Amino acid sequence: LQSSDVPPLTNQPDSTFLCPRCNRSFSQQEAQEQGLEITPDCFDQQCDFGFPWQPKNMTSFLQENQDKFQVLDPVSNSQILTITPESVQRLLSDSPTLIEFSRAREMFFKFVGNDRQHDFVLEKIVFINNPHTEQIFTDRFRSFILDS
C-alpha cells in the first residue's frame, strides 16, 4: 500500500508484495480474499493519499519543515512542529505546510460540526512526527483494512 510520494509495491519472488511504507509483506491471495486489488496505487484508490493521519505529501512537508521541528525525544526520534494561522499567511499557496494546515483545520471544524464552528478559535495545529507510533498506527490500520 502506498502514497504518491512512496515507491511502488515490490513484487517478491513468491507472489508476496512488500509495502514500501510499512515494509509488511502480504500475499496477493490474502488481499484478494478481503476484496482488495493489489496494484502499485492500491492505497491511493482506498484513501486518495497515504494513511489518513499523514500529510498528503509527507516528503515535501518534512523537507519544508526540517529546520522547524523540535526534538521531543532523541532516542525515539520523535519531533513536534507547531503551526499557527499567522505563520501560514506567509507561505505560497502550493506550500505543503499550508495545505496540511488547511486540511487539519478543515477536519477539526468538520469534527466539531457546523453548529459549533463559531465557538472555537483555532490558535495552532501541532504536528507530531514519531516513527515508532507511526508504525503502530500503520500496522493497526492495515489490520482494519485486511480484516474487514
Coordinates of C-alpha atoms in Angstrom, one line a residue:
L1 CA 0.0 0.0 0.0
Q2 CA 1.4 3.4 -0.8
S3 CA 1.1 7.1 -1.2
S4 CA 2.1 9.1 -4.3
D5 CA 5.5 10.0 -2.8
V6 CA 6.4 6.4 -1.8
P7 CA 8.0 3.9 -4.2
P8 CA 5.6 1.3 -5.7
L9 CA 4.8 -2.0 -4.2
T10 CA 7.5 -4.5 -4.7
N11 CA 6.5 -7.9 -6.1
Q12 CA 8.5 -10.5 -4.2
P13 CA 9.5 -13.8 -5.9
D14 CA 6.9 -15.9 -4.0
S15 CA 3.9 -13.8 -5.1
T16 CA 4.0 -11.6 -2.0
F17 CA 4.0 -7.9 -2.0
L18 CA 6.1 -5.6 0.1
C19 CA 4.6 -2.3 1.3
P20 CA 7.2 0.5 0.9
R21 CA 5.6 2.5 3.7
C22 CA 5.4 -0.1 6.5
N23 CA 7.6 -2.9 5.0
R24 CA 5.0 -5.5 5.7
S25 CA 4.9 -8.5 3.3
F26 CA 1.5 -9.9 2.3
S27 CA 0.3 -12.3 -0.3
Q28 CA -1.9 -11.4 -3.2
Q29 CA -4.3 -14.1 -2.1
E30 CA -4.5 -12.5 1.4
A31 CA -5.6 -9.2 0.0
Q32 CA -7.9 -10.6 -2.7
E33 CA -9.8 -12.6 0.0
Q34 CA -10.5 -9.3 1.6
G35 CA -11.6 -7.7 -1.8
L36 CA -8.5 -5.5 -2.3
E37 CA -6.9 -5.3 -5.7
I38 CA -3.2 -5.1 -5.2
T39 CA -1.7 -2.6 -7.7
P40 CA 1.0 -0.1 -7.3
D41 CA -1.5 2.6 -6.4
C42 CA -4.0 0.4 -4.4
F43 CA -3.7 2.6 -1.3
D44 CA -4.3 5.7 -3.3
Q45 CA -7.5 4.1 -4.5
Q46 CA -8.6 3.4 -0.9
C47 CA -7.8 6.8 0.6
D48 CA -6.7 9.2 -2.1
F49 CA -3.3 9.5 -0.4
G50 CA -1.2 7.7 2.2
F51 CA -2.6 7.0 5.6
P52 CA -5.3 9.4 6.7
W53 CA -3.3 10.8 9.6
Q54 CA -0.3 11.7 7.5
P55 CA 0.3 14.8 5.4
K56 CA -0.8 14.3 1.8
N57 CA 2.8 14.8 0.6
M58 CA 4.8 13.6 3.6
T59 CA 8.2 14.0 1.9
S60 CA 7.6 17.6 0.8
F61 CA 6.0 18.5 4.2
L62 CA 9.0 17.1 6.1
Q63 CA 11.5 18.8 3.8
E64 CA 9.8 22.2 4.0
N65 CA 9.8 22.0 7.8
Q66 CA 13.0 20.1 8.6
D67 CA 14.6 23.0 10.4
K68 CA 11.4 23.9 12.3
F69 CA 10.7 20.6 14.1
Q70 CA 11.7 20.4 17.7
V71 CA 13.1 17.2 19.0
L72 CA 10.9 15.7 21.8
D73 CA 12.9 12.5 22.4
P74 CA 16.3 11.9 20.7
V75 CA 16.1 8.1 21.4
S76 CA 12.8 7.6 19.6
N77 CA 13.5 10.4 17.2
S78 CA 10.0 11.9 17.9
Q79 CA 9.6 15.5 16.9
I80 CA 6.9 18.2 17.1
L81 CA 6.0 21.1 14.8
T82 CA 3.6 23.9 15.8
I83 CA 2.0 25.9 13.0
T84 CA -0.2 29.0 13.6
P85 CA -2.5 30.8 11.3
E86 CA -0.1 33.7 11.3
S87 CA 2.8 31.6 10.2
V88 CA 0.9 30.1 7.2
Q89 CA -0.1 33.5 5.9
R90 CA 3.5 34.0 4.7
L91 CA 3.5 30.7 2.7
L92 CA 2.9 30.2 -1.0
S93 CA -0.5 28.7 -2.0
D94 CA 1.1 25.4 -3.0
S95 CA 3.2 25.0 0.2
P96 CA 2.8 21.5 1.7
T97 CA 2.6 23.2 5.2
L98 CA -0.2 25.5 4.1
I99 CA -2.0 22.5 2.5
E100 CA -1.7 20.5 5.7
F101 CA -2.7 23.3 8.0
S102 CA -5.8 23.9 5.9
R103 CA -6.6 20.2 5.8
A104 CA -6.2 19.7 9.6
R105 CA -8.2 22.9 10.2
E106 CA -11.0 21.6 7.9
M107 CA -11.0 18.2 9.6
F108 CA -11.2 19.8 13.1
F109 CA -14.2 22.0 12.2
K110 CA -15.9 19.1 10.4
F111 CA -15.4 17.1 13.7
V112 CA -16.9 19.8 15.9
G113 CA -19.8 20.3 13.4
N114 CA -21.2 23.4 11.7
D115 CA -23.2 24.5 14.7
R116 CA -20.1 24.7 16.9
Q117 CA -17.6 26.3 14.5
H118 CA -18.3 29.7 15.8
D119 CA -17.5 28.6 19.4
F120 CA -13.8 27.9 18.6
V121 CA -10.8 29.9 17.6
L122 CA -8.0 27.7 16.2
E123 CA -4.8 29.1 17.6
K124 CA -2.4 26.5 16.4
I125 CA -2.1 23.0 15.0
V126 CA 0.6 20.7 16.3
F127 CA 2.1 18.0 14.1
I128 CA 3.9 15.1 15.7
N129 CA 6.5 13.0 13.8
N130 CA 7.0 9.8 15.8
P131 CA 8.3 6.9 13.8
H132 CA 7.5 4.3 16.5
T133 CA 3.9 5.4 17.0
E134 CA 3.5 5.8 13.2
Q135 CA 4.4 2.1 12.8
I136 CA 1.8 1.2 15.4
F137 CA -0.9 3.2 13.6
T138 CA 0.2 1.7 10.3
D139 CA 0.1 -1.9 11.5
R140 CA -3.3 -1.4 13.1
F141 CA -4.8 0.5 10.2
R142 CA -3.5 -2.3 7.8
S143 CA -5.2 -4.9 10.0
F144 CA -8.5 -3.0 9.8
I145 CA -8.3 -3.0 6.0
L146 CA -7.3 -6.6 5.6
D147 CA -9.6 -7.9 8.3
S148 CA -12.7 -6.1 7.2

